[in-house]
Amino acid sequence: VSIVESIAAGTPVVTTSVPFTSVYIKRENLGIVADHWNEKALEKISRENDMYVKNCLDYREKVSNTHCAGQFLALRPCNGSH
């Protein structure tokens, strides 16, 4: 499952700091970003699961195709000319 699919499904993300998405995962509290996992990190996501799920469900519209297309179109309004 991709990170975007995980967010869309309301499933908290567990990832490393390598993907560029780790920035917004941390900022929006969509899961845990860690390079070295241990039982405390996994315990944290289990203990705070309700918060992470809520944040993912609240954020998922921002990763939808419709939202991304709207952002793209907002960059340059289509007026029929080239």
Coordinates of C-alpha atoms in Angstrom, one line a residue:
V1 CA 0.0 0.0 0.0
S2 CA 1.3 3.4 -0.9
I3 CA 1.5 6.3 1.6
V4 CA -1.3 8.1 -0.2
E5 CA -3.5 5.0 -0.2
S6 CA -2.8 4.5 3.5
I7 CA -3.9 8.1 4.2
A8 CA -7.0 7.8 2.0
A9 CA -8.0 4.6 3.9
G10 CA -7.5 6.3 7.2
T11 CA -4.6 4.1 8.1
P12 CA -1.8 5.7 10.0
V13 CA 1.5 5.8 8.1
V14 CA 4.7 4.2 9.4
T15 CA 7.7 5.3 7.3
T16 CA 11.3 6.5 7.3
S17 CA 12.5 10.1 6.7
V18 CA 13.6 9.2 3.2
P19 CA 10.4 9.8 1.2
F20 CA 9.6 13.5 0.6
T21 CA 6.2 12.8 2.1
S22 CA 7.7 12.3 5.5
V23 CA 7.5 16.1 5.9
Y24 CA 3.8 16.4 5.8
I25 CA 3.3 13.1 7.6
K26 CA 5.1 14.6 10.6
R27 CA 3.5 18.1 10.2
E28 CA 0.0 16.7 10.0
N29 CA 0.5 13.9 12.5
L30 CA -0.6 11.2 10.0
G31 CA 1.7 8.6 11.5
I32 CA 5.2 8.0 12.7
V33 CA 8.4 8.9 10.8
A34 CA 11.5 7.2 12.2
D35 CA 14.7 5.9 10.7
H36 CA 15.4 3.4 13.5
W37 CA 12.3 1.5 14.7
N38 CA 11.9 0.0 18.1
E39 CA 9.0 -1.3 20.1
K40 CA 8.3 2.2 21.7
A41 CA 7.6 3.7 18.3
L42 CA 5.2 1.0 17.4
E43 CA 3.6 1.1 20.8
K44 CA 3.1 4.9 20.3
I45 CA 1.2 4.4 17.0
S46 CA -0.9 1.8 18.6
R47 CA -1.6 3.9 21.7
E48 CA -2.4 7.0 19.7
N49 CA -4.1 5.2 16.8
D50 CA -7.4 7.1 17.2
M51 CA -5.7 10.5 16.7
Y52 CA -3.7 9.2 13.7
V53 CA -6.8 7.7 12.1
K54 CA -8.8 11.0 12.6
N55 CA -5.9 13.0 11.1
C56 CA -5.6 10.8 8.1
L57 CA -9.4 10.9 7.5
D58 CA -9.3 14.7 7.8
Y59 CA -6.3 15.0 5.5
R60 CA -7.2 12.5 2.8
E61 CA -9.1 15.0 0.6
K62 CA -5.8 16.9 0.2
V63 CA -4.2 13.8 -1.5
S64 CA -7.2 13.1 -3.8
N65 CA -6.9 13.3 -7.6
T66 CA -9.7 16.0 -7.6
H67 CA -7.9 18.2 -5.1
C68 CA -4.5 17.8 -6.9
A69 CA -6.1 18.6 -10.3
G70 CA -7.8 21.7 -8.8
Q71 CA -4.4 22.9 -7.4
F72 CA -2.8 22.3 -10.9
L73 CA -5.6 24.2 -12.6
A74 CA -5.4 27.1 -10.1
L75 CA -1.8 27.6 -11.2
R76 CA -2.8 28.7 -14.7
P77 CA -6.5 29.4 -15.4
C78 CA -7.7 27.8 -18.6
N79 CA -9.1 30.5 -20.9
G80 CA -9.1 28.6 -24.2
S81 CA -6.0 30.3 -25.6
H82 CA -2.6 28.8 -25.9

